[in-house]
Tab-separated table of C-alpha atoms in Angstrom:
chain	number	residue	atom	x	y	z
A	1	MET	CA	11.786	21.902	21.266
A	2	LYS	CA	8.590	20.842	23.013
A	3	SER	CA	6.950	18.026	21.005
A	4	LEU	CA	3.316	17.902	19.927
A	5	SER	CA	2.756	14.859	22.165
A	6	LYS	CA	4.037	16.738	25.235
A	7	ILE	CA	1.808	19.715	24.466
A	8	LEU	CA	-1.204	17.425	24.070
A	9	THR	CA	-0.394	15.599	27.313
A	10	LEU	CA	-0.358	18.909	29.184
A	11	ALA	CA	-3.607	20.025	27.538
A	12	THR	CA	-5.277	16.745	28.513
A	13	ALA	CA	-4.130	17.081	32.115
A	14	LEU	CA	-5.478	20.623	32.381
A	15	THR	CA	-8.776	19.524	30.841
A	16	LEU	CA	-9.201	16.755	33.417
A	17	VAL	CA	-8.485	19.189	36.259
A	18	GLY	CA	-11.349	21.366	35.011
A	19	ALA	CA	-13.700	18.391	34.872
A	20	HIS	CA	-13.068	17.377	38.486
A	21	ALA	CA	-14.196	20.832	39.591
A	22	PHE	CA	-17.458	20.380	37.680
A	23	ALA	CA	-18.842	17.219	39.345
A	24	ASN	CA	-22.583	16.808	38.846
A	25	PRO	CA	-24.185	13.474	39.848
A	26	ASP	CA	-27.606	14.395	38.426
A	27	LEU	CA	-26.069	15.134	35.019
A	28	VAL	CA	-24.430	11.707	34.966
A	29	LYS	CA	-27.614	9.945	36.100
A	30	THR	CA	-29.770	11.690	33.514
A	31	PHE	CA	-27.265	11.052	30.716
A	32	LYS	CA	-27.022	7.362	31.626
A	33	SER	CA	-30.812	7.073	31.524
A	34	LEU	CA	-30.596	7.546	27.742
A	35	GLU	CA	-29.505	3.893	27.705
A	36	THR	CA	-33.114	2.917	28.437
A	37	LYS	CA	-34.281	4.466	25.165
A	38	SER	CA	-34.102	2.517	21.912
A	39	LYS	CA	-33.583	5.760	19.984
A	40	GLY	CA	-31.122	7.294	22.422
A	41	PRO	CA	-31.863	11.041	22.647
A	42	PHE	CA	-34.621	11.078	20.023
A	43	GLY	CA	-38.390	10.928	20.212
A	44	LEU	CA	-40.896	10.065	17.495
A	45	ASN	CA	-40.125	10.840	13.873
A	46	MET	CA	-42.186	13.906	13.011
A	47	LEU	CA	-43.378	15.720	9.906
A	48	GLN	CA	-42.973	19.443	10.546
A	49	GLY	CA	-45.332	21.840	8.808
A	50	SER	CA	-45.560	25.599	9.107
A	51	ARG	CA	-48.806	25.305	11.127
A	52	SER	CA	-48.443	21.956	12.900
A	53	LYS	CA	-46.249	18.907	13.331
A	54	ILE	CA	-47.458	15.335	13.325
A	55	GLY	CA	-46.055	11.808	13.644
A	56	VAL	CA	-44.919	10.298	10.352
A	57	LEU	CA	-47.612	7.607	10.565
A	58	ASN	CA	-50.439	9.989	11.403
A	59	GLY	CA	-51.062	11.867	8.181
A	60	SER	CA	-49.790	15.212	6.929
A	61	PRO	CA	-49.050	18.423	8.862
A	62	SER	CA	-50.965	21.608	8.139
A	63	GLY	CA	-49.343	24.526	6.374
A	64	SER	CA	-46.321	24.256	4.101
A	65	PHE	CA	-44.088	21.234	4.670
A	66	GLN	CA	-40.751	22.076	6.347
A	67	PHE	CA	-38.884	18.823	7.082
A	68	GLN	CA	-39.004	15.332	8.568
A	69	ALA	CA	-36.967	14.774	11.731
A	70	ALA	CA	-37.056	13.475	15.292
A	71	TYR	CA	-36.954	16.055	18.074
A	72	ARG	CA	-35.270	15.453	21.425
A	73	ASN	CA	-37.113	13.075	23.741
A	74	GLU	CA	-37.978	13.940	27.347
A	75	ILE	CA	-34.589	12.836	28.725
A	76	ALA	CA	-32.578	14.800	26.174
A	77	GLN	CA	-34.811	17.819	26.737
A	78	LYS	CA	-34.248	17.566	30.494
A	79	LEU	CA	-30.492	17.565	29.892
A	80	ALA	CA	-30.891	20.717	27.810
A	81	ASP	CA	-33.272	22.549	30.142
A	82	THR	CA	-31.684	21.574	33.461
A	83	HIS	CA	-27.993	21.308	32.620
A	84	LYS	CA	-27.615	23.162	29.299
A	85	PHE	CA	-26.254	19.871	27.980
A	86	TYR	CA	-27.380	19.322	24.391
A	87	VAL	CA	-27.596	15.910	22.722
A	88	GLY	CA	-29.710	14.770	19.785
A	89	ASN	CA	-28.401	17.670	17.721
A	90	LEU	CA	-29.699	18.052	14.179
A	91	PHE	CA	-29.511	21.042	11.856
A	92	THR	CA	-33.241	20.833	11.187
A	93	THR	CA	-34.571	20.795	14.734
A	94	ASN	CA	-31.908	23.038	16.285
A	95	TYR	CA	-32.423	25.792	13.730
A	96	TYR	CA	-36.210	25.509	13.765
A	97	GLU	CA	-36.456	25.572	17.570
A	98	LEU	CA	-34.098	28.536	17.892
A	99	MET	CA	-36.171	30.409	15.326
A	100	GLY	CA	-39.339	29.508	17.191
A	101	GLU	CA	-37.923	30.691	20.514
A	102	TYR	CA	-36.283	33.933	19.416
A	103	VAL	CA	-38.171	35.052	16.304
A	104	TYR	CA	-41.665	33.776	17.134
A	105	GLY	CA	-41.465	33.669	20.945
A	106	ASN	CA	-42.211	29.941	21.336
A	107	ARG	CA	-39.608	27.194	20.986
A	108	ASP	CA	-42.250	24.579	20.229
A	109	SER	CA	-44.185	26.608	17.670
A	110	SER	CA	-44.873	25.605	14.081
A	111	HIS	CA	-43.990	28.528	11.848
A	112	ASP	CA	-42.777	29.762	8.493
A	113	LEU	CA	-39.045	30.098	7.930
A	114	ASN	CA	-37.735	33.620	8.516
A	115	HIS	CA	-34.000	33.569	7.816
A	116	GLN	CA	-33.709	37.351	7.747
A	117	GLY	CA	-35.337	37.476	11.159
A	118	MET	CA	-32.688	35.098	12.508
A	119	ALA	CA	-29.881	37.134	10.954
A	120	ASN	CA	-31.280	40.378	12.380
A	121	ILE	CA	-31.110	39.122	15.976
A	122	ALA	CA	-28.238	36.644	15.638
A	123	SER	CA	-26.192	38.364	18.344
A	124	GLN	CA	-29.078	37.964	20.813
A	125	ILE	CA	-29.319	34.238	20.100
A	126	MET	CA	-25.577	33.556	20.346
A	127	PRO	CA	-25.318	32.905	24.114
A	128	LYS	CA	-27.583	29.871	23.743
A	129	ALA	CA	-26.461	28.921	20.231
A	130	GLU	CA	-22.812	28.937	21.278
A	131	ILE	CA	-23.475	26.374	24.025
A	132	ILE	CA	-25.499	24.230	21.619
A	133	VAL	CA	-22.699	24.207	19.031
A	134	GLN	CA	-20.101	23.335	21.659
A	135	HIS	CA	-22.139	20.288	22.679
A	136	TRP	CA	-22.946	19.484	19.060
A	137	VAL	CA	-19.291	19.147	18.058
A	138	LEU	CA	-18.539	17.183	21.228
A	139	GLU	CA	-21.511	14.895	20.639
A	140	LYS	CA	-20.222	14.135	17.135
A	141	HIS	CA	-16.844	13.217	18.599
A	142	TYR	CA	-18.503	11.020	21.246
A	143	VAL	CA	-20.657	9.242	18.655
A	144	HIS	CA	-17.699	8.555	16.350
A	145	ALA	CA	-15.622	7.219	19.236
A	146	ASN	CA	-18.451	5.167	20.807
A	147	GLN	CA	-20.244	3.514	17.903
A	148	ASN	CA	-22.082	1.015	20.135
A	149	SER	CA	-23.395	3.584	22.603
A	150	PRO	CA	-27.139	4.348	22.874
A	151	LEU	CA	-26.383	7.854	21.617
A	152	ALA	CA	-24.670	6.533	18.492
A	153	ARG	CA	-27.396	3.957	17.852
A	154	GLY	CA	-29.998	6.700	18.011
A	155	PHE	CA	-28.412	8.538	15.099
A	156	ARG	CA	-28.518	5.378	12.983
A	157	VAL	CA	-32.276	4.887	13.322
A	158	ARG	CA	-34.020	5.381	10.003
A	159	GLY	CA	-35.962	8.623	9.644
A	160	ILE	CA	-34.195	10.608	12.402
A	161	SER	CA	-33.616	13.290	9.777
A	162	GLY	CA	-33.531	13.018	6.002
A	163	SER	CA	-30.145	13.873	4.488
A	164	GLU	CA	-31.756	16.295	2.056
A	165	PHE	CA	-33.205	18.278	4.966
A	166	GLU	CA	-29.940	18.253	6.921
A	167	VAL	CA	-28.022	19.638	3.920
A	168	GLU	CA	-30.571	22.415	3.455
A	169	TYR	CA	-30.781	23.350	7.134
A	170	ALA	CA	-27.019	23.115	7.641
A	171	ARG	CA	-26.682	26.099	5.314
A	172	TYR	CA	-29.436	27.959	7.163
A	173	PHE	CA	-27.875	27.276	10.555
A	174	LEU	CA	-24.301	28.141	9.595
A	175	ASN	CA	-25.403	31.339	7.826
A	176	PHE	CA	-27.140	32.413	11.024
A	177	PHE	CA	-24.401	31.320	13.426
A	178	LEU	CA	-21.564	32.919	11.466
A	179	THR	CA	-23.576	36.143	11.315
A	180	GLY	CA	-23.742	36.178	15.100
A	181	VAL	CA	-20.106	35.214	15.776
A	182	GLN	CA	-18.505	37.692	18.165
A	183	THR	CA	-15.311	35.890	19.243
A	184	ASP	CA	-12.574	33.841	17.590
A	185	GLN	CA	-13.499	30.938	19.860
A	186	GLN	CA	-17.068	30.946	18.524
A	187	TYR	CA	-15.686	30.895	14.990
A	188	LEU	CA	-13.571	27.845	15.840
A	189	THR	CA	-16.641	25.909	17.001
A	190	ALA	CA	-18.452	26.847	13.769
A	191	SER	CA	-15.463	25.780	11.681
A	192	LEU	CA	-15.348	22.374	13.364
A	193	LEU	CA	-19.122	21.925	13.084
A	194	ALA	CA	-19.017	22.688	9.363
A	195	LYS	CA	-16.096	20.315	8.865
A	196	GLY	CA	-18.243	17.404	10.008
A	197	SER	CA	-21.483	18.608	8.417
A	198	PRO	CA	-23.291	17.377	5.292
A	199	VAL	CA	-22.420	20.580	3.376
A	200	ALA	CA	-18.687	19.898	3.713
A	201	ALA	CA	-19.127	16.884	1.402
A	202	SER	CA	-16.164	15.071	2.947
A	203	ASN	CA	-15.464	12.762	5.844
A	204	SER	CA	-13.063	14.153	8.396
A	205	LEU	CA	-9.724	12.589	9.204
A	206	GLU	CA	-10.946	12.348	12.782
A	207	ARG	CA	-13.391	9.636	11.753
A	208	ALA	CA	-10.653	7.651	10.006
A	209	ARG	CA	-8.513	7.890	13.140
A	210	ASN	CA	-11.375	6.766	15.369
A	211	LEU	CA	-12.212	3.819	13.116
A	212	ILE	CA	-8.665	2.464	12.889
A	213	ALA	CA	-8.267	2.854	16.665
A	214	GLN	CA	-11.436	0.797	17.179
A	215	GLN	CA	-10.181	-1.910	14.796
A	216	TYR	CA	-6.894	-2.122	16.662
A	217	ASP	CA	-8.558	-2.213	20.095
A	218	GLN	CA	-10.901	-5.005	18.969
A	219	SER	CA	-7.965	-7.030	17.655
A	220	VAL	CA	-6.086	-6.596	20.938
A	221	LEU	CA	-9.086	-7.964	22.831
A	222	SER	CA	-9.660	-10.935	20.527
A	223	ARG	CA	-6.084	-11.811	19.442
A	224	GLY	CA	-3.706	-10.096	21.852
A	225	GLU	CA	-1.118	-7.371	21.334
A	226	LYS	CA	1.608	-9.663	19.976
A	227	ASP	CA	-0.486	-11.294	17.267
A	228	PRO	CA	0.963	-10.477	13.788
A	229	LEU	CA	-2.380	-9.160	12.541
A	230	THR	CA	-2.734	-6.931	15.604
A	231	ARG	CA	0.779	-5.585	15.086
A	232	ARG	CA	-0.057	-4.697	11.476
A	233	LEU	CA	-3.164	-2.859	12.640
A	234	TYR	CA	-0.988	-1.086	15.206
A	235	ALA	CA	1.313	0.086	12.419
A	236	LEU	CA	-1.672	1.338	10.414
A	237	ARG	CA	-3.070	3.065	13.482
A	238	ASN	CA	0.213	4.880	14.092
A	239	ALA	CA	0.543	5.873	10.444
A	240	ILE	CA	-2.960	7.368	10.361
A	241	HIS	CA	-2.684	9.026	13.771
A	242	ASN	CA	0.855	10.355	13.743
A	243	GLN	CA	2.564	10.129	10.352
A	244	LEU	CA	-0.215	10.496	7.821
A	245	SER	CA	0.867	10.551	4.189
A	246	GLN	CA	-0.567	9.275	0.929
A	247	SER	CA	1.533	6.118	1.304
A	248	VAL	CA	-0.817	4.894	4.033
A	249	ILE	CA	-3.349	3.982	1.312
A	250	GLY	CA	-0.782	1.543	-0.068
A	251	GLN	CA	-0.203	0.215	3.445
A	252	ILE	CA	-3.934	-0.492	3.763
A	253	ASP	CA	-3.923	-2.287	0.397
A	254	ALA	CA	-0.943	-4.398	1.485
A	255	PHE	CA	-2.704	-5.245	4.752
A	256	VAL	CA	-5.802	-6.422	2.872
A	257	ARG	CA	-3.651	-8.531	0.514
A	258	ASP	CA	-1.960	-10.217	3.465
A	259	TYR	CA	-5.207	-10.630	5.411
A	260	PRO	CA	-7.914	-11.225	2.759
A	261	GLN	CA	-10.592	-11.639	5.427
A	262	TYR	CA	-10.550	-7.831	5.598
A	263	ARG	CA	-11.153	-7.395	1.858
A	264	ASN	CA	-14.854	-6.703	2.376
A	265	ASP	CA	-14.595	-5.304	5.891
A	266	SER	CA	-16.796	-2.198	5.970
A	267	THR	CA	-14.610	-0.345	8.474
A	268	ILE	CA	-11.333	-0.827	6.586
A	269	THR	CA	-13.130	0.073	3.353
A	270	GLU	CA	-14.494	3.270	4.882
A	271	ILE	CA	-11.084	4.276	6.261
A	272	ARG	CA	-9.527	3.812	2.835
A	273	SER	CA	-12.327	5.780	1.157
A	274	ILE	CA	-11.873	8.698	3.565
A	275	LEU	CA	-8.145	8.831	2.864
A	276	VAL	CA	-8.582	8.514	-0.907
A	277	ALA	CA	-11.067	11.407	-0.850
A	278	TYR	CA	-8.717	13.457	1.324
A	279	TYR	CA	-5.803	13.091	-1.073
A	280	ALA	CA	-7.987	13.603	-4.147
A	281	VAL	CA	-8.872	17.201	-3.230
A	282	SER	CA	-7.360	19.607	-5.745
A	283	ALA	CA	-6.914	23.303	-6.478
A	284	LYS	CA	-9.786	22.927	-8.947
A	285	ARG	CA	-12.187	22.259	-6.092
A	286	VAL	CA	-10.934	25.404	-4.332
A	287	ALA	CA	-11.516	27.424	-7.509
A	288	GLU	CA	-15.037	26.025	-7.910
A	289	ALA	CA	-15.937	26.875	-4.314
A	290	ALA	CA	-14.470	30.381	-4.622
A	291	GLN	CA	-16.345	30.957	-7.881
A	292	LYS	CA	-19.655	30.572	-6.028
A	293	ILE	CA	-18.907	33.579	-3.797
A	294	GLY	CA	-17.252	35.690	-6.473
A	295	ALA	CA	-13.766	35.526	-4.918
A	296	ALA	CA	-11.978	36.191	-8.215
A	297	ASN	CA	-8.532	36.519	-6.621
A	298	ILE	CA	-8.754	33.063	-5.055
A	299	VAL	CA	-10.133	31.597	-8.289
A	300	ALA	CA	-7.180	32.998	-10.249
A	301	VAL	CA	-4.513	31.662	-7.876
A	302	ALA	CA	-6.233	28.275	-7.530
A	303	ASN	CA	-6.414	27.915	-11.323
A	304	GLN	CA	-2.695	28.664	-11.581
A	305	LEU	CA	-1.974	26.025	-8.946
A	306	GLN	CA	-4.134	23.507	-10.783
A	307	ALA	CA	-1.818	23.944	-13.758
A	308	GLY	CA	1.185	23.325	-11.511
A	309	GLY	CA	1.636	23.669	-7.752
A	310	ASN	CA	4.516	25.644	-6.277
A	311	MET	CA	5.373	27.010	-2.840
A	312	ALA	CA	5.017	30.657	-3.856
A	313	GLY	CA	1.488	29.912	-5.039
A	314	PHE	CA	0.698	28.061	-1.815
A	315	VAL	CA	1.809	31.087	0.218
A	316	GLN	CA	-0.307	33.421	-1.915
A	317	LEU	CA	-3.409	31.233	-1.668
A	318	SER	CA	-3.034	30.782	2.087
A	319	GLN	CA	-2.775	34.547	2.593
A	320	LEU	CA	-5.914	35.163	0.543
A	321	VAL	CA	-7.715	32.474	2.543
A	322	ALA	CA	-6.587	34.004	5.850
A	323	ASP	CA	-7.842	37.406	4.705
A	324	LEU	CA	-11.172	35.834	3.712
A	325	ARG	CA	-11.468	34.255	7.161
A	326	THR	CA	-11.009	37.736	8.693
A	327	GLN	CA	-13.749	39.115	6.446
A	328	LEU	CA	-16.068	36.258	7.394
A	329	THR	CA	-16.195	37.382	11.023
A	330	THR	CA	-16.075	41.128	10.331
A	331	PRO	CA	-19.628	42.529	10.692
A	332	GLY	CA	-21.047	43.581	7.331
A	333	ALA	CA	-18.066	42.429	5.250
A	334	ILE	CA	-19.874	39.396	3.801
A	335	ALA	CA	-23.643	39.117	3.323
A	336	TRP	CA	-25.249	36.769	5.853
A	337	GLU	CA	-26.667	34.516	3.124
A	338	LYS	CA	-23.133	33.890	1.767
A	339	LYS	CA	-21.531	32.959	5.082
A	340	THR	CA	-21.770	29.182	4.646
A	341	GLU	CA	-20.423	29.217	1.090
A	342	THR	CA	-17.524	31.359	2.276
A	343	LEU	CA	-16.700	28.898	5.041
A	344	LEU	CA	-16.725	26.099	2.464
A	345	VAL	CA	-14.044	27.954	0.486
A	346	LEU	CA	-11.890	28.027	3.612
A	347	ASN	CA	-12.588	24.331	4.192
A	348	ALA	CA	-11.619	23.359	0.634
A	349	ALA	CA	-8.448	25.469	0.665
A	350	SER	CA	-7.420	24.027	4.024
A	351	GLN	CA	-7.828	20.456	2.784
A	352	TYR	CA	-5.900	21.163	-0.402
A	353	LEU	CA	-2.996	23.043	1.180
A	354	ASN	CA	-2.658	20.612	4.092
A	355	LYS	CA	-2.458	17.769	1.598
A	356	GLU	CA	0.246	19.569	-0.384
A	357	LEU	CA	2.284	20.348	2.730
A	358	ASN	CA	1.986	16.810	4.065
A	359	VAL	CA	3.493	15.272	0.926
A	360	LEU	CA	6.642	17.415	1.116
A	361	LYS	CA	9.733	15.236	1.540
A	362	SER	CA	11.718	18.014	3.190
A	363	VAL	CA	11.431	21.686	4.166
A	364	SER	CA	14.266	23.986	3.118
A	365	GLY	CA	12.666	27.420	3.475
A	366	LYS	CA	10.319	29.354	5.727
A	367	GLU	CA	7.528	29.463	3.130
A	368	ALA	CA	5.892	26.202	4.246
A	369	PHE	CA	5.553	27.642	7.745
A	370	GLN	CA	4.027	30.832	6.327
A	371	VAL	CA	1.381	28.675	4.681
A	372	VAL	CA	0.631	26.588	7.750
A	373	VAL	CA	0.278	29.520	10.172
A	374	ASN	CA	-2.270	31.051	7.778
A	375	LEU	CA	-4.149	27.744	7.718
A	376	ILE	CA	-4.117	27.441	11.499
A	377	TYR	CA	-5.733	30.883	11.655
A	378	SER	CA	-8.255	30.188	8.884
A	379	GLU	CA	-9.353	27.008	10.696
A	380	GLY	CA	-9.902	29.044	13.866
A	381	PHE	CA	-7.147	27.775	16.165
A	382	LEU	CA	-5.431	31.163	16.486
A	383	ILE	CA	-7.146	34.411	17.391
A	384	LYS	CA	-6.427	37.294	15.014
A	385	ASP	CA	-3.861	39.064	17.219
A	386	ASN	CA	-1.861	35.883	17.740
A	387	TRP	CA	-1.964	35.066	14.028
A	388	GLU	CA	-0.704	38.506	13.048
A	389	TYR	CA	2.137	38.247	15.560
A	390	PHE	CA	3.309	34.778	14.520
A	391	ALA	CA	2.839	35.476	10.797
A	392	GLY	CA	5.157	38.453	11.230
A	393	GLU	CA	7.721	36.441	13.182
A	394	ILE	CA	7.795	33.707	10.549
A	395	ALA	CA	8.005	36.205	7.668
A	396	ASN	CA	11.029	37.798	9.346
A	397	SER	CA	12.708	34.466	10.101
A	398	ALA	CA	16.133	33.909	8.596
A	399	ASP	CA	15.486	30.322	7.540
A	400	ALA	CA	13.332	27.221	7.975
A	401	SER	CA	14.829	26.357	11.353
A	402	ALA	CA	14.040	29.798	12.759
A	403	ALA	CA	10.511	29.647	11.349
A	404	GLY	CA	9.982	26.123	12.655
A	405	ALA	CA	11.085	27.205	16.118
A	406	GLN	CA	7.820	29.176	16.359
A	407	MET	CA	5.666	26.062	15.973
A	408	PRO	CA	5.684	24.756	19.576
A	409	ASP	CA	4.432	28.117	20.866
A	410	ILE	CA	1.811	28.274	18.123
A	411	ILE	CA	0.584	24.738	18.846
A	412	GLY	CA	0.483	25.411	22.586
A	413	ILE	CA	-1.506	28.631	22.192
A	414	ALA	CA	-3.820	26.973	19.669
A	415	SER	CA	-4.467	24.131	22.116
A	416	ASP	CA	-5.438	26.712	24.734
A	417	THR	CA	-7.771	28.386	22.224
A	418	LEU	CA	-9.451	25.052	21.524
A	419	THR	CA	-9.915	24.328	25.225
A	420	GLN	CA	-11.384	27.802	25.806
A	421	ALA	CA	-13.713	27.445	22.823
A	422	PHE	CA	-15.341	24.358	24.352
A	423	SER	CA	-15.669	25.574	27.917
A	424	PRO	CA	-17.791	24.742	29.864
A	425	ALA	CA	-19.271	22.032	27.627
A	426	LEU	CA	-16.161	19.840	27.542
A	427	ASP	CA	-15.993	19.822	31.348
A	428	GLN	CA	-19.542	18.447	31.412
A	429	TRP	CA	-18.793	15.767	28.813
A	430	LEU	CA	-15.759	14.635	30.778
A	431	ILE	CA	-18.040	14.003	33.743
A	432	VAL	CA	-20.303	11.662	31.779
A	433	GLU	CA	-17.456	10.083	29.771
A	434	PRO	CA	-13.814	10.500	30.899
A	435	LYS	CA	-12.564	9.276	27.500
A	436	MET	CA	-13.721	12.600	26.070
A	437	GLN	CA	-10.307	13.839	27.227
A	438	TYR	CA	-9.105	12.684	23.799
A	439	PHE	CA	-11.237	15.303	22.062
A	440	ILE	CA	-8.443	17.884	22.248
A	441	ASP	CA	-5.833	15.398	21.026
A	442	ASN	CA	-7.922	14.067	18.126
A	443	THR	CA	-9.071	17.508	17.018
A	444	ILE	CA	-5.528	18.869	16.893
A	445	LYS	CA	-4.253	15.814	15.027
A	446	SER	CA	-6.984	16.309	12.403
A	447	SER	CA	-6.043	19.941	11.783
A	448	SER	CA	-3.282	22.131	10.386
A	449	LEU	CA	-1.628	21.942	13.796
A	450	ASN	CA	-0.603	18.380	13.028
A	451	THR	CA	0.782	19.544	9.692
A	452	ALA	CA	2.807	22.196	11.516
A	453	SER	CA	4.303	19.563	13.795
A	454	LEU	CA	5.196	17.294	10.869
A	455	LEU	CA	6.853	20.156	8.976
A	456	THR	CA	9.278	20.756	11.831
A	457	GLU	CA	10.456	17.155	11.490
A	458	LYS	CA	11.215	17.674	7.784
A	459	ILE	CA	13.484	20.707	8.107
A	460	LYS	CA	16.786	20.301	6.281
A	461	ARG	CA	19.506	20.802	8.888
């Protein structure tokens, strides 16, 4: 059976081949020039009104107040205009500029919000919006992995965009984008964007993995690989990257007891908080999210699971979630203004079911694989035809071993889907930063695909 690591190695190699064919010296030069800017890709902090925008220190804008944020500076705008390479991505400015360009005919205009207008022409906006979202997700990955970069520092500057505005505009943007989705690959980019957005109300596992990797790398540089403290960090890194379970929280606590200098370390504290939040998600949260969109069938099953989880209930919930994901991208099936809330139901169910599958000590039946293939589809890593095929194969499997034998093919196809979903943007990012090759690896390890791989190792032989 082909291992997850071998599949990821092949995917990385193919990604690098694509990047070499995309060489662009001017792109690299322009991107590097962001290092000369104290705010990275951002310009002045602005107050945006419906009739004008003005610097935050220069008074009040005319018309009704929309938001406070920093737009792209001249370098970031050149990257966008010349290379279709988007950095400095915010929900506020991206949504407002797209509305200005396509609804009002002027990207730089000051205007009233017209959400219905965006929904009405969403399909026309998608060619540009799709590229923006590709770069947006990749930029988030770059920032998390390169905390000391000019790009990352720019996002930490006070006033870049108020959190209250980002939460509000995240819903606007995702409602619009999901209305315009025309391919499974576009849906995958939206799913990943939402996962790391303020409306998801949770830190992603990807951030925890990036943070522990940085801690380990720093210890290697300062103490060496063979230092006992470094070796403990290496064990934590491996546990979080490859064998994640709730026990890793106890491992972190033991590490802090043995090395009290880390008791108040902000990075270790954040990693622990992310993992605690991840394992605290419950069926109740799924029911609450489903209640907001009137998904009574999901509410009923989630409430039953809250009273006591069981594999039959997990299968039922995962099937309902997969069906809801199909509805989400079926034109007219779900009102445009409910698209974001629907995606949040999928997000909550995915977190809950992945957590439940990951804590299994062993797998004795095919049901766990039925759940995980539905989750892989609901997260966007399988197109509908592939999901239907593999769901059928697993349902007809004789036992857990036969069902698990489908996982390498599923993971391989899903990796291809991910690579396709971020083409050509990922090729461009690899030119400016070769370490972006780890985007595919880290994204897969933070998804149901990693759960699928772990389940195959727990099959009772």
